[in-house]
Short mmCIF file of N, CA and C in Angstrom, two decimals:
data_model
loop_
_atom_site.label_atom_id
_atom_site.label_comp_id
_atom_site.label_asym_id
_atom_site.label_seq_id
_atom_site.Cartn_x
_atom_site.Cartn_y
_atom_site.Cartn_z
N UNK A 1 183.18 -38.74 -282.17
CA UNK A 1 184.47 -38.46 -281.56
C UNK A 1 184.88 -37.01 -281.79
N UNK A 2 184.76 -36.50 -282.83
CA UNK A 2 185.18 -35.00 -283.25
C UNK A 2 184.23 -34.22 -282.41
N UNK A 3 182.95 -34.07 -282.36
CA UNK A 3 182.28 -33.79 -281.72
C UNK A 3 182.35 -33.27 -279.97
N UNK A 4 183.06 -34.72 -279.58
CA UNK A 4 183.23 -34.39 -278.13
C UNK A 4 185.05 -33.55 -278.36
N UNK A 5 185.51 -34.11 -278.78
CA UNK A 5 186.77 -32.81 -278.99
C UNK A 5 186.15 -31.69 -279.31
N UNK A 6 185.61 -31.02 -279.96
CA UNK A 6 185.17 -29.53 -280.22
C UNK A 6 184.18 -28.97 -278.53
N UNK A 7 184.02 -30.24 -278.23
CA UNK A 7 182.96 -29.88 -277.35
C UNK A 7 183.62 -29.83 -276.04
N UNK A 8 185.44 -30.68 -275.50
CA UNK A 8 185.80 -30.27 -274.68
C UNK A 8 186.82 -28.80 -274.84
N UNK A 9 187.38 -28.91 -276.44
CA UNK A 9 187.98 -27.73 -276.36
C UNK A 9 187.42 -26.45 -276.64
N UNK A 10 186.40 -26.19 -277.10
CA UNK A 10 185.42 -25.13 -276.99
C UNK A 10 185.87 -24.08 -275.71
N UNK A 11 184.71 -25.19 -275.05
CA UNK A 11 184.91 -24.93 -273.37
C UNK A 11 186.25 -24.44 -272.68
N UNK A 12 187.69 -25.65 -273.06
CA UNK A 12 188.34 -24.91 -272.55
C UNK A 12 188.94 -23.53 -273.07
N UNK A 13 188.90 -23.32 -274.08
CA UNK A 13 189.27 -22.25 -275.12
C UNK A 13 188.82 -20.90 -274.34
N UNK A 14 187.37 -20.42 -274.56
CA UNK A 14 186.53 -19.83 -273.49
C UNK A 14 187.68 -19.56 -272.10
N UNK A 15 187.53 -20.76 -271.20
CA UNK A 15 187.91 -20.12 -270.20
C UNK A 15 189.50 -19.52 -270.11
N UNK A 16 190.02 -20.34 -270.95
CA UNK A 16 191.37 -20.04 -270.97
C UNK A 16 191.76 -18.31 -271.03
N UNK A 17 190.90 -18.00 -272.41
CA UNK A 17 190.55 -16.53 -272.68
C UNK A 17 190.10 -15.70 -272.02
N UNK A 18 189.18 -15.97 -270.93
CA UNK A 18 188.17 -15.86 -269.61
C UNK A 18 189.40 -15.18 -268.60
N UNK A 19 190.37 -16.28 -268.53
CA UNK A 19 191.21 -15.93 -267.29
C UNK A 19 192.88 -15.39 -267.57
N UNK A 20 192.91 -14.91 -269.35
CA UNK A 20 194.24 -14.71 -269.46
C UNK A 20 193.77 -12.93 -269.99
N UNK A 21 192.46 -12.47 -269.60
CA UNK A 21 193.07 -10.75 -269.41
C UNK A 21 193.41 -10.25 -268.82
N UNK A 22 194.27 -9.18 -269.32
CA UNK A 22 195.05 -8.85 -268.53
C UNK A 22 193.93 -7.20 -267.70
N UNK A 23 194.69 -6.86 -266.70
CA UNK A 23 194.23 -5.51 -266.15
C UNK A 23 194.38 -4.72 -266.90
N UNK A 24 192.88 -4.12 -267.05
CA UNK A 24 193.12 -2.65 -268.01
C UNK A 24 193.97 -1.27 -266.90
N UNK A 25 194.50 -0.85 -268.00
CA UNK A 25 195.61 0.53 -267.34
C UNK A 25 194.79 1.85 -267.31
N UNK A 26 193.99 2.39 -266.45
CA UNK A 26 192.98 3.51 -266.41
C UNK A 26 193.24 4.45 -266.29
N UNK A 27 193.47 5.96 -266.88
CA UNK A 27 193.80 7.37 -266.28
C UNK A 27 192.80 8.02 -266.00
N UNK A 28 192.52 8.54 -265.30
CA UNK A 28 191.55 10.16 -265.46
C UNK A 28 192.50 11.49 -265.68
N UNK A 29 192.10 12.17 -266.71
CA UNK A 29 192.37 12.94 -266.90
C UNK A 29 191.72 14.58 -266.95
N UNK A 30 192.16 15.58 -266.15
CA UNK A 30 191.59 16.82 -266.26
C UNK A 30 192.34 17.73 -266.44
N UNK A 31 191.26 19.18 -267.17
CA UNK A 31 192.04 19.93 -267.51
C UNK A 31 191.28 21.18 -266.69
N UNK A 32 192.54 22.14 -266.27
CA UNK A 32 192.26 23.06 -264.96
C UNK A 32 192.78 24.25 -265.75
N UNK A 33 192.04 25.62 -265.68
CA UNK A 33 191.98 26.87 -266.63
C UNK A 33 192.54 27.37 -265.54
N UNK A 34 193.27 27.92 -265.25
CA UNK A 34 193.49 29.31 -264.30
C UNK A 34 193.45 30.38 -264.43
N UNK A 35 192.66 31.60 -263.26
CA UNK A 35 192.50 32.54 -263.91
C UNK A 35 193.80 33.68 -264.41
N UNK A 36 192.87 34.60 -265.05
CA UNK A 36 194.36 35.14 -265.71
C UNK A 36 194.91 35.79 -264.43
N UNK A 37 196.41 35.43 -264.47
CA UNK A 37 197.81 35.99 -263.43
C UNK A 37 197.72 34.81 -262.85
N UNK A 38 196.84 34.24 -262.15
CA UNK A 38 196.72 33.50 -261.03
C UNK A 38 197.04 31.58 -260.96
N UNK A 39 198.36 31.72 -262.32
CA UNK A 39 199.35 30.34 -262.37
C UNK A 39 199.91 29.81 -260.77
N UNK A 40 200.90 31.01 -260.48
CA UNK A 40 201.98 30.77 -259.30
C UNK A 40 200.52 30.34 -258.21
N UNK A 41 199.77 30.72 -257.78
CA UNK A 41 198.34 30.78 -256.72
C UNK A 41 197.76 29.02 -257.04
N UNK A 42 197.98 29.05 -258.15
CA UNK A 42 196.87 27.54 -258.40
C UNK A 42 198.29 26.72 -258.55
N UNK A 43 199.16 26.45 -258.90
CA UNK A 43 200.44 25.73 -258.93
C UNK A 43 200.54 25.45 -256.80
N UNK A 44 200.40 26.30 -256.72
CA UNK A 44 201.16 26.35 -254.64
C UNK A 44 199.44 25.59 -254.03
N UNK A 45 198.83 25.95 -254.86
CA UNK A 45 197.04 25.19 -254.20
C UNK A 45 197.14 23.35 -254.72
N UNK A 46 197.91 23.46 -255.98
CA UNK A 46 197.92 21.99 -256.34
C UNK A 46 198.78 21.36 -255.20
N UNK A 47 199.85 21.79 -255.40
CA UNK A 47 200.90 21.07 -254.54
C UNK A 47 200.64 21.17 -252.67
N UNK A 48 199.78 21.57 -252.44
CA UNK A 48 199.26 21.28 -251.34
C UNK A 48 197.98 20.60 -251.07
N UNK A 49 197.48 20.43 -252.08
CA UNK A 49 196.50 19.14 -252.25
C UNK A 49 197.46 17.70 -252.60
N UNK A 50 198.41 18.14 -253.24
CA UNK A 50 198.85 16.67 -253.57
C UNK A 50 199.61 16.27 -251.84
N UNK A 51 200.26 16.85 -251.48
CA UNK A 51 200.47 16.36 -250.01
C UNK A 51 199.97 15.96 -249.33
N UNK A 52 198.58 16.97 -249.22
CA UNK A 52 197.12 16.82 -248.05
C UNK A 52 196.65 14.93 -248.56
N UNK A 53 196.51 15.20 -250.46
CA UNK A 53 195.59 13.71 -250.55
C UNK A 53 196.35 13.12 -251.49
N UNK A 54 197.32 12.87 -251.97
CA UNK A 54 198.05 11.87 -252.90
C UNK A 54 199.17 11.28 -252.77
N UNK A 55 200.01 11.67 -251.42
CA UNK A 55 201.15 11.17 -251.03
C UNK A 55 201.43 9.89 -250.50
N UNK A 56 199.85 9.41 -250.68
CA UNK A 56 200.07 7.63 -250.50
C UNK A 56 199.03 6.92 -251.41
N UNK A 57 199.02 5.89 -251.61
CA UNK A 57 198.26 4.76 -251.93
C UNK A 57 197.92 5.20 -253.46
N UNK A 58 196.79 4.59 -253.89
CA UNK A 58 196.26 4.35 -255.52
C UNK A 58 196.98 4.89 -256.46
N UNK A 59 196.13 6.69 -255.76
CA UNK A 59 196.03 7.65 -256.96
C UNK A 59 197.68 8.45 -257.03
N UNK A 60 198.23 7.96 -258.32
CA UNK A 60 199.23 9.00 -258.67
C UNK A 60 198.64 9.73 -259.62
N UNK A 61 199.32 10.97 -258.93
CA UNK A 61 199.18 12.16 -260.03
C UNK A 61 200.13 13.02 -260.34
N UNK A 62 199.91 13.43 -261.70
CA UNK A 62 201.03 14.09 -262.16
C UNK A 62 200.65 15.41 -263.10
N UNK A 63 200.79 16.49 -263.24
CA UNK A 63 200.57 17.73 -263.86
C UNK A 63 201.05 17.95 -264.86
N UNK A 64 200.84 18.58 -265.67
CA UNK A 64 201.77 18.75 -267.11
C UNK A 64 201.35 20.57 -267.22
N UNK A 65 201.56 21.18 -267.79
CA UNK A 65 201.28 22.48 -268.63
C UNK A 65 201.70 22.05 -269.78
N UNK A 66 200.45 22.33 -270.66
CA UNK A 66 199.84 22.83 -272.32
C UNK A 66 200.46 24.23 -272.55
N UNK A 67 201.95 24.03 -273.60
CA UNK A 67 202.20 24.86 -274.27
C UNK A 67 201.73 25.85 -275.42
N UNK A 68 201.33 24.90 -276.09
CA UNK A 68 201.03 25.08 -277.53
C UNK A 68 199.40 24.36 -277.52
N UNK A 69 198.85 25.04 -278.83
CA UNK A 69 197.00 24.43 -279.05
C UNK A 69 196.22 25.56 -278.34
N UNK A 70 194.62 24.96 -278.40
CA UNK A 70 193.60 25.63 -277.89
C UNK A 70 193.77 25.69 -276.41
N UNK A 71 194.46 24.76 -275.85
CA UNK A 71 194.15 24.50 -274.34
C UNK A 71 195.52 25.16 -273.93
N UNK A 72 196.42 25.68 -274.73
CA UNK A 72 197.95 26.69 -274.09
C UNK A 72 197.38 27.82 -273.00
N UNK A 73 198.32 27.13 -272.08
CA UNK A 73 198.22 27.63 -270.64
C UNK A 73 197.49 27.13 -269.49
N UNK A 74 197.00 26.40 -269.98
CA UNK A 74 196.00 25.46 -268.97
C UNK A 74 196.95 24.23 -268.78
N UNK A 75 196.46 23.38 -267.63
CA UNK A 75 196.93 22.25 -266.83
C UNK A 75 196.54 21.36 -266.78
N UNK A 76 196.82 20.03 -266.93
CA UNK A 76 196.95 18.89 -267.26
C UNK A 76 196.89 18.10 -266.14
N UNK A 77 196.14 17.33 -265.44
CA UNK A 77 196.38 16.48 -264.55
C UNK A 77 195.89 15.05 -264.61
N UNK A 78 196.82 14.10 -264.38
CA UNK A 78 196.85 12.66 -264.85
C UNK A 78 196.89 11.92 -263.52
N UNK A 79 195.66 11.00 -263.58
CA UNK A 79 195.21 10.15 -262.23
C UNK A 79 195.43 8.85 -262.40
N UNK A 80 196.55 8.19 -262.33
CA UNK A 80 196.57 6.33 -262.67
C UNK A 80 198.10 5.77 -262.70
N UNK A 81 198.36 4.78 -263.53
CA UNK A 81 197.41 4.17 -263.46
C UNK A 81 197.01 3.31 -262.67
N UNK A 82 195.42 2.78 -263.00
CA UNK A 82 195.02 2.19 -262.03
C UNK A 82 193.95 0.95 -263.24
N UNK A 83 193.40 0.21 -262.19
CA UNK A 83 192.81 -1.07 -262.92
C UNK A 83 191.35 -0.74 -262.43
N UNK A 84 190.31 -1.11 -262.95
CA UNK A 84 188.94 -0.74 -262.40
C UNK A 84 188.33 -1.11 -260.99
N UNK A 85 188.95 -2.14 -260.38
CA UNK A 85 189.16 -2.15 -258.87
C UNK A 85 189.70 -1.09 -258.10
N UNK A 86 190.28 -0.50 -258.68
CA UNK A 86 190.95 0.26 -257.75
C UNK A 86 190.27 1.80 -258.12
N UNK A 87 189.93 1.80 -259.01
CA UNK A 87 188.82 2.96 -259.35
C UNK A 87 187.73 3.13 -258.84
N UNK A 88 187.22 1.91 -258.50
CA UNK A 88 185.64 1.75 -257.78
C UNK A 88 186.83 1.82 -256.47
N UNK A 89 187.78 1.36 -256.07
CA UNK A 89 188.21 1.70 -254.22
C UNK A 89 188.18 2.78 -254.03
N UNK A 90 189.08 3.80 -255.22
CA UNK A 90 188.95 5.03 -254.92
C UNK A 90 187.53 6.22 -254.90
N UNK A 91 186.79 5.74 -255.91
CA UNK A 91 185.54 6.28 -255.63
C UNK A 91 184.78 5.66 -254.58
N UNK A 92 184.88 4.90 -253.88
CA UNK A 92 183.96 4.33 -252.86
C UNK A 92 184.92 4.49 -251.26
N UNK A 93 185.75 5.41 -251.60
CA UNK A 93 186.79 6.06 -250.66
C UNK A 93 186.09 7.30 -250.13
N UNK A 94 185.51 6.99 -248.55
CA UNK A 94 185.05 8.03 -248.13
C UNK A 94 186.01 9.69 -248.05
N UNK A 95 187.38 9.66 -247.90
CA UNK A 95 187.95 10.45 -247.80
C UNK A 95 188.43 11.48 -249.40
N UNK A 96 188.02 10.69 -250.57
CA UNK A 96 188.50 11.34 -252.03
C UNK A 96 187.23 11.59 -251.87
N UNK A 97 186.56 11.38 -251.83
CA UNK A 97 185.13 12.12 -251.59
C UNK A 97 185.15 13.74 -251.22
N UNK A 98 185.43 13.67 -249.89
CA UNK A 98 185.57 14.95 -249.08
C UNK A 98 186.67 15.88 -249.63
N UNK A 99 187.52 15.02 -250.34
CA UNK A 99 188.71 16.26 -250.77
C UNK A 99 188.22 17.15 -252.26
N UNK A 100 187.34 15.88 -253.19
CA UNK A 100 186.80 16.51 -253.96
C UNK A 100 185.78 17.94 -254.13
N UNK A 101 185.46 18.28 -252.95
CA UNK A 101 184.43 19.74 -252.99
C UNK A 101 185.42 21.08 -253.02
#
């Protein structure tokens, strides 16, 4: 008798666990050097990429500038979040493709 109890709740235990994760929360994150002077030039190039390719669907993004540390003065850009479905949509997105070169 114990036996088949361990042996139906096992099983359900498993799936229960199986089907109660949750979506992982995914960022990509990069960091963009600009050359020296040429902040205001790459700031007006971002923000016209984010219009051209981020003003809808998946990918939000958001910029930061690095004050302080090794990386002060460089830029920060944050892609998510997103769940790994939607990471493989966006990489298997013929058009983030083309914007990437």
């Amino acid at each position: 008798m114990v036996k088949r109890i361990i042996g139906i709740f096992i099983p359900v235990f498993i799936c229960a666990n199986l089907l109660a994760q949750n979506n992982a929360n995914i960022y990509r994150v990069a960091y963009l050097k600009p050359k020296s002077g040429g902040m205001s030039q790459l700031l007006a190039g971002i923000k016209e990429h984010n219009k051209k390719h981020h003003n809808k669907g998946i990918m939000r993004v958001r910029t930061y500038r690095v004050v302080s540390g090794e990386k002060s003065g460089w830029l920060v850009r944050t892609y998510g979040p997103m769940t790994w479905s939607q990471v493989d949509e966006f990489v298997a997105n013929s058009e983030s493709k083309s914007h990437a070169d």
